[in-house]
mmCIF file of C-alpha atoms in Angstrom:
data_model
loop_
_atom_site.group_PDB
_atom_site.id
_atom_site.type_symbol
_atom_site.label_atom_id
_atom_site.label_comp_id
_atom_site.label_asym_id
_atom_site.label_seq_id
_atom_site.Cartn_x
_atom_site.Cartn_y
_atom_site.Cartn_z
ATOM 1 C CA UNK A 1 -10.243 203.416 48.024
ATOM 2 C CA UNK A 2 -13.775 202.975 46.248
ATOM 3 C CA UNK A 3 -12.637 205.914 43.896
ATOM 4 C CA UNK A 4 -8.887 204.355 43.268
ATOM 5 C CA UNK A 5 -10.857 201.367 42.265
ATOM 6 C CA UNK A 6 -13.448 203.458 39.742
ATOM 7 C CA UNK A 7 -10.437 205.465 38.330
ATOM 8 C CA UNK A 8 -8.326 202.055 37.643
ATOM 9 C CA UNK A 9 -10.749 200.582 36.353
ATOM 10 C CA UNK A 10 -11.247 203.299 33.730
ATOM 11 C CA UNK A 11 -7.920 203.142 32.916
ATOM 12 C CA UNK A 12 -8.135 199.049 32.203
ATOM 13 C CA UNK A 13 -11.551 199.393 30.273
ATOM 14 C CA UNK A 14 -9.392 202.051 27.845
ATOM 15 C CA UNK A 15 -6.310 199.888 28.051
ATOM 16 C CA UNK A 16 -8.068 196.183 27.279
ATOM 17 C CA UNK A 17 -11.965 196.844 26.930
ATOM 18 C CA UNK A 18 -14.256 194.954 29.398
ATOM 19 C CA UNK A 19 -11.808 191.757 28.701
ATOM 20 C CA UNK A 20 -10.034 193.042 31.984
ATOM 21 C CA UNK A 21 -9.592 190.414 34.873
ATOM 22 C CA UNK A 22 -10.291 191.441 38.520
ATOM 23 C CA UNK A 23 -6.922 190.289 38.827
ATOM 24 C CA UNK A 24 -5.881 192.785 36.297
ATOM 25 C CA UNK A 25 -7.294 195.389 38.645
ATOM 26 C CA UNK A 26 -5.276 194.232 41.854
ATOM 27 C CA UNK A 27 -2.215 194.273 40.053
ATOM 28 C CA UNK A 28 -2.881 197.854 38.947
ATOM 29 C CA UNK A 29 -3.628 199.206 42.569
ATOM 30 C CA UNK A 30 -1.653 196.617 44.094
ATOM 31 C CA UNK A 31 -4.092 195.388 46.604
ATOM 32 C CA UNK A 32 -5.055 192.410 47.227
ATOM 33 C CA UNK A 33 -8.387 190.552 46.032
ATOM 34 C CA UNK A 34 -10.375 190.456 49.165
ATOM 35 C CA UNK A 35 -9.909 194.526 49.759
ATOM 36 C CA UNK A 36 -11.119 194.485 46.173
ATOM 37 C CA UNK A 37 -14.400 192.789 47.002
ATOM 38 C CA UNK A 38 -15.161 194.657 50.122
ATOM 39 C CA UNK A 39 -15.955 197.636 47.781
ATOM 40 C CA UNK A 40 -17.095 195.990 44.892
ATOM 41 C CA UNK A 41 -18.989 192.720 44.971
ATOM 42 C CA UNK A 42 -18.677 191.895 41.247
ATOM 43 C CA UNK A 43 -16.908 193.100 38.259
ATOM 44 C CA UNK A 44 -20.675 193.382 37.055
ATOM 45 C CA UNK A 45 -21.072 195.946 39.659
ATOM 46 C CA UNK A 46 -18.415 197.775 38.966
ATOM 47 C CA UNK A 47 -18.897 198.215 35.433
ATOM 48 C CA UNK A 48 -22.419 199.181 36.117
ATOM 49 C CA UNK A 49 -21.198 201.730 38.754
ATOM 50 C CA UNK A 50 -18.712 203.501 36.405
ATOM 51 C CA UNK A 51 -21.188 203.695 33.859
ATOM 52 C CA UNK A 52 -23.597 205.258 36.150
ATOM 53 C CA UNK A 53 -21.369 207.926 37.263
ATOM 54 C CA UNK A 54 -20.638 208.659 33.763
ATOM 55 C CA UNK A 55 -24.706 208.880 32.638
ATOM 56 C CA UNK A 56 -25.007 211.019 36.077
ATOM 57 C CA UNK A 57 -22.554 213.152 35.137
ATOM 58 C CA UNK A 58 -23.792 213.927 31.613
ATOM 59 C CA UNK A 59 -27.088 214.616 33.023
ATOM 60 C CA UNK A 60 -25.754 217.166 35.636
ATOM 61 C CA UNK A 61 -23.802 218.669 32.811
ATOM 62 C CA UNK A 62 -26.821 218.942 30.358
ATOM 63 C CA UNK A 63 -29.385 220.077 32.844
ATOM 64 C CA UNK A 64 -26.868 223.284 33.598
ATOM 65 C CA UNK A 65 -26.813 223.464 30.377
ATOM 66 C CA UNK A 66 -30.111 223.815 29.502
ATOM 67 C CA UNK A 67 -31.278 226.079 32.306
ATOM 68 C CA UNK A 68 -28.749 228.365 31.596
ATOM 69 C CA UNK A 69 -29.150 232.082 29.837
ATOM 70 C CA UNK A 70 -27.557 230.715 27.202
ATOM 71 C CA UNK A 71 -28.808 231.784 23.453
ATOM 72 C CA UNK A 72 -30.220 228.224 21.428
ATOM 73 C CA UNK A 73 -27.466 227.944 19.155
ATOM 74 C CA UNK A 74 -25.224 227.940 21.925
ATOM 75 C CA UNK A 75 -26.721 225.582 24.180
ATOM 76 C CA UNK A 76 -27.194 223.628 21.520
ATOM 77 C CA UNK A 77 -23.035 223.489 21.075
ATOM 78 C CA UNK A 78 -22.164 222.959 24.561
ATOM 79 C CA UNK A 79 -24.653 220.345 24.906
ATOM 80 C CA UNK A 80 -22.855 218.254 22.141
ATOM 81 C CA UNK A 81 -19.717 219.130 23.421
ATOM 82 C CA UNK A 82 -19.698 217.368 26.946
ATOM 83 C CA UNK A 83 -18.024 214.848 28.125
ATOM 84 C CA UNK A 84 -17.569 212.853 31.442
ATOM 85 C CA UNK A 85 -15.116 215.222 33.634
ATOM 86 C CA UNK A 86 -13.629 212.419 35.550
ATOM 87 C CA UNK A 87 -13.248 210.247 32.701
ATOM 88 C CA UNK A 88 -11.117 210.638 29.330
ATOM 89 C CA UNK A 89 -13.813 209.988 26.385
ATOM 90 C CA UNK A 90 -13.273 206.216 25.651
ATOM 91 C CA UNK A 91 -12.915 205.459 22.422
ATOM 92 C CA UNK A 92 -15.614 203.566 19.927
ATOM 93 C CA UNK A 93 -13.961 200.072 20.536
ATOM 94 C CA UNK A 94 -15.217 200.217 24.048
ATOM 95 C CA UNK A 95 -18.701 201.112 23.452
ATOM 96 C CA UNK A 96 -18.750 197.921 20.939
ATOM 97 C CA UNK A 97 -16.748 196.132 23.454
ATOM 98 C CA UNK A 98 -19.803 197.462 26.248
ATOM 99 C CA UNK A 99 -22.858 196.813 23.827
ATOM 100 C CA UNK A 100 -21.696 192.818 23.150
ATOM 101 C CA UNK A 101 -20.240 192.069 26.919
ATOM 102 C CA UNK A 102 -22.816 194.097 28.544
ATOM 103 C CA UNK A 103 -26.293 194.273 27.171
ATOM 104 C CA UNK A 104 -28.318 195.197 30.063
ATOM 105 C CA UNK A 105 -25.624 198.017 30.776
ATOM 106 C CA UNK A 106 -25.747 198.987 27.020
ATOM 107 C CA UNK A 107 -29.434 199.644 27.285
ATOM 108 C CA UNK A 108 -29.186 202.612 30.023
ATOM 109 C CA UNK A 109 -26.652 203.988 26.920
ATOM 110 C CA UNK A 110 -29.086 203.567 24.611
ATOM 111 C CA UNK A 111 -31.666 204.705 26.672
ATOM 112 C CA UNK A 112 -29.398 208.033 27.389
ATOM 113 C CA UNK A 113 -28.689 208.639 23.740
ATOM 114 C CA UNK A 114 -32.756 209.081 22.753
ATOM 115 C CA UNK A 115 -33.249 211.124 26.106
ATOM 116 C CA UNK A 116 -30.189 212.986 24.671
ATOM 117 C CA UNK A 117 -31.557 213.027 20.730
ATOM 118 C CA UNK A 118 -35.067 214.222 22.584
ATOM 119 C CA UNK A 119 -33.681 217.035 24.372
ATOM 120 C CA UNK A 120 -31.960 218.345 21.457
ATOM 121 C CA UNK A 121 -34.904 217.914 19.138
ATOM 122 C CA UNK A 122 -36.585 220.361 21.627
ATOM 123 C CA UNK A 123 -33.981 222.824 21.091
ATOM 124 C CA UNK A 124 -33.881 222.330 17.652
ATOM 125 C CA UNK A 125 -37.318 223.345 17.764
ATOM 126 C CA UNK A 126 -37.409 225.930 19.821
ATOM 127 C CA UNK A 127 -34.784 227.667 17.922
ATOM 128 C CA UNK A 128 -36.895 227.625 14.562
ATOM 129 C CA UNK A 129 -39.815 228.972 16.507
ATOM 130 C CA UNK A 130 -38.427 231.785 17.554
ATOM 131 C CA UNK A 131 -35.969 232.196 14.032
ATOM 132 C CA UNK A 132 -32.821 231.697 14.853
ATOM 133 C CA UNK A 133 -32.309 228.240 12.898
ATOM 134 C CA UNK A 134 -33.785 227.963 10.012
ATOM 135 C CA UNK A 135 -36.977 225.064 9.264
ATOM 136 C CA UNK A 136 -34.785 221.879 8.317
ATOM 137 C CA UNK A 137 -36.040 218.587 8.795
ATOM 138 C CA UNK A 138 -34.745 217.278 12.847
ATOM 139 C CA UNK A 139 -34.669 213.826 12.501
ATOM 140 C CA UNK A 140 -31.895 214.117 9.220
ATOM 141 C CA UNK A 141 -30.043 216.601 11.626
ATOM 142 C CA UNK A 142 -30.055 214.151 14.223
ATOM 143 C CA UNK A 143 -28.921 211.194 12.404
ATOM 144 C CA UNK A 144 -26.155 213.649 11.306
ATOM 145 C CA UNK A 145 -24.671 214.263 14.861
ATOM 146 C CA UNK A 146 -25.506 210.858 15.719
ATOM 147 C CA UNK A 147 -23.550 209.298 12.743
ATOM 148 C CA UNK A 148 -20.719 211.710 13.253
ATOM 149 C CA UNK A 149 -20.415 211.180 16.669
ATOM 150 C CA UNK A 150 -19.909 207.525 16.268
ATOM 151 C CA UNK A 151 -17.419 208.256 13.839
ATOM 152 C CA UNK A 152 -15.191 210.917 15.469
ATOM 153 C CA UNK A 153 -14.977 208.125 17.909
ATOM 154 C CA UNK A 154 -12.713 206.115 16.137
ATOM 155 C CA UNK A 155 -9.072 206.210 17.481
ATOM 156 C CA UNK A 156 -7.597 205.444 13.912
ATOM 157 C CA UNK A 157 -9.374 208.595 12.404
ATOM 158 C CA UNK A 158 -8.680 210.783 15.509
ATOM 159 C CA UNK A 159 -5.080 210.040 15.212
ATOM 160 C CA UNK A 160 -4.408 210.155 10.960
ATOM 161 C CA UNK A 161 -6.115 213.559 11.562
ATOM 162 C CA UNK A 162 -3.661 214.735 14.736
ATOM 163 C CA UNK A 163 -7.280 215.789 16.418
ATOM 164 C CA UNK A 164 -8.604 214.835 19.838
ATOM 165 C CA UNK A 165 -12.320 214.449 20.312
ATOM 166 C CA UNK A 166 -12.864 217.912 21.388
ATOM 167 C CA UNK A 167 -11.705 219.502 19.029
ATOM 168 C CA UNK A 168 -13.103 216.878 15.992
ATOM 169 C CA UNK A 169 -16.498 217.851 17.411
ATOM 170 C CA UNK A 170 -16.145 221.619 17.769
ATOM 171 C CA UNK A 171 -15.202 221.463 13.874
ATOM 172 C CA UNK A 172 -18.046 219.472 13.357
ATOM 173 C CA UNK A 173 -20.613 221.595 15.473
ATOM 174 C CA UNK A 174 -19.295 224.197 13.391
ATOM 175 C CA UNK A 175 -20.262 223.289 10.308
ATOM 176 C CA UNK A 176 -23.612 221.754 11.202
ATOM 177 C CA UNK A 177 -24.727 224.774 13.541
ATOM 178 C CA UNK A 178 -23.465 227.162 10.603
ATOM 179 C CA UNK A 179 -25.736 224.824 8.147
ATOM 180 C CA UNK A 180 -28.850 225.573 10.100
ATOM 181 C CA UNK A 181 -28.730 228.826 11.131
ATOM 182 C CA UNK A 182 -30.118 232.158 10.071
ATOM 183 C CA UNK A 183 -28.001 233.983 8.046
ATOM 184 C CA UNK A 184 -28.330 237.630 8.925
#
């Protein structure tokens, strides 16, 4: 039932952002309030359990990741390219929605993204030490993949383009991993 609940709640947080009722959330699994509560004391708690599954689940994916064989360059890829398995990507309206409703939850996000940004800086470095990407300057090429992350976000853009997020940011990778590699 506790999973029913997590997975309907998803699916109101993408269908009205966190403006969702509790009531909202019966009506969906059609149970009644009290069974609600006996797995969830708050929506507060719910919220913050959903988004903890989701930063869990990036982390899992990222540490794989990143003790894998894998050459730099494509670590480096599938590392931007993750996204919570259980989850559809929500789109930028709920982060906004998320950062104004819930600022204490917004920080772990926040928090995630430098870990995230660090991480990647690491790689970034590694892979000029050992000359496979060529010396550019990491903080421009992470404001780069932040700033186009945000932006392949947006529903409207995703949807003039006929793209889904995946494939948006494998184009993007694309051109920013063939931008600072070596050329052989």
């Amino acid at each position: 039932m506790r999973n029913r609940i997590i997975l309907a709640t998803v699916e109101e947080i993408n269908l009205r952002g966190f403006k969702f009722t509790m009531s909202d959330l019966t009506k969906r699994l059609s149970i009644s309030k009290s069974s609600l509560y006996e797995h969830f004391s708050s929506k507060d708690e719910l919220i913050a359990t959903i988004l903890d599954i989701v930063l869990q689940d990036l982390r899992e994916q990222e540490e794989k990741i990143y003790n894998s064989d894998l050459p730099v360059v494509e670590k480096l890829k599938a590392a931007l390219l993750i996204s919570p398995k259980a989850f559809e990507p929500f789109h930028d309206r709920v982060y906004d929605d998320l950062r104004l409703t819930y600022p204490e939850e917004w920080k772990k996000v926040t928090q995630f993204r430098q870990e995230r940004m660090n991480r990647l800086s690491d790689l970034l470095s590694q892979g000029m030490e050992t000359a496979i990407i060529r010396p550019v300057n990491i903080k421009i090429v992470q404001q780069m993949i932040i700033s186009t992350m945000n932006d392949l976000n947006s529903y409207r853009f995703l949807s003039e383009n006929n793209m889904t997020y995946p494939d948006a940011m494998s184009a993007m990778l694309d051109v920013i991993i063939q931008g600072i590699s070596v050329k052989k």
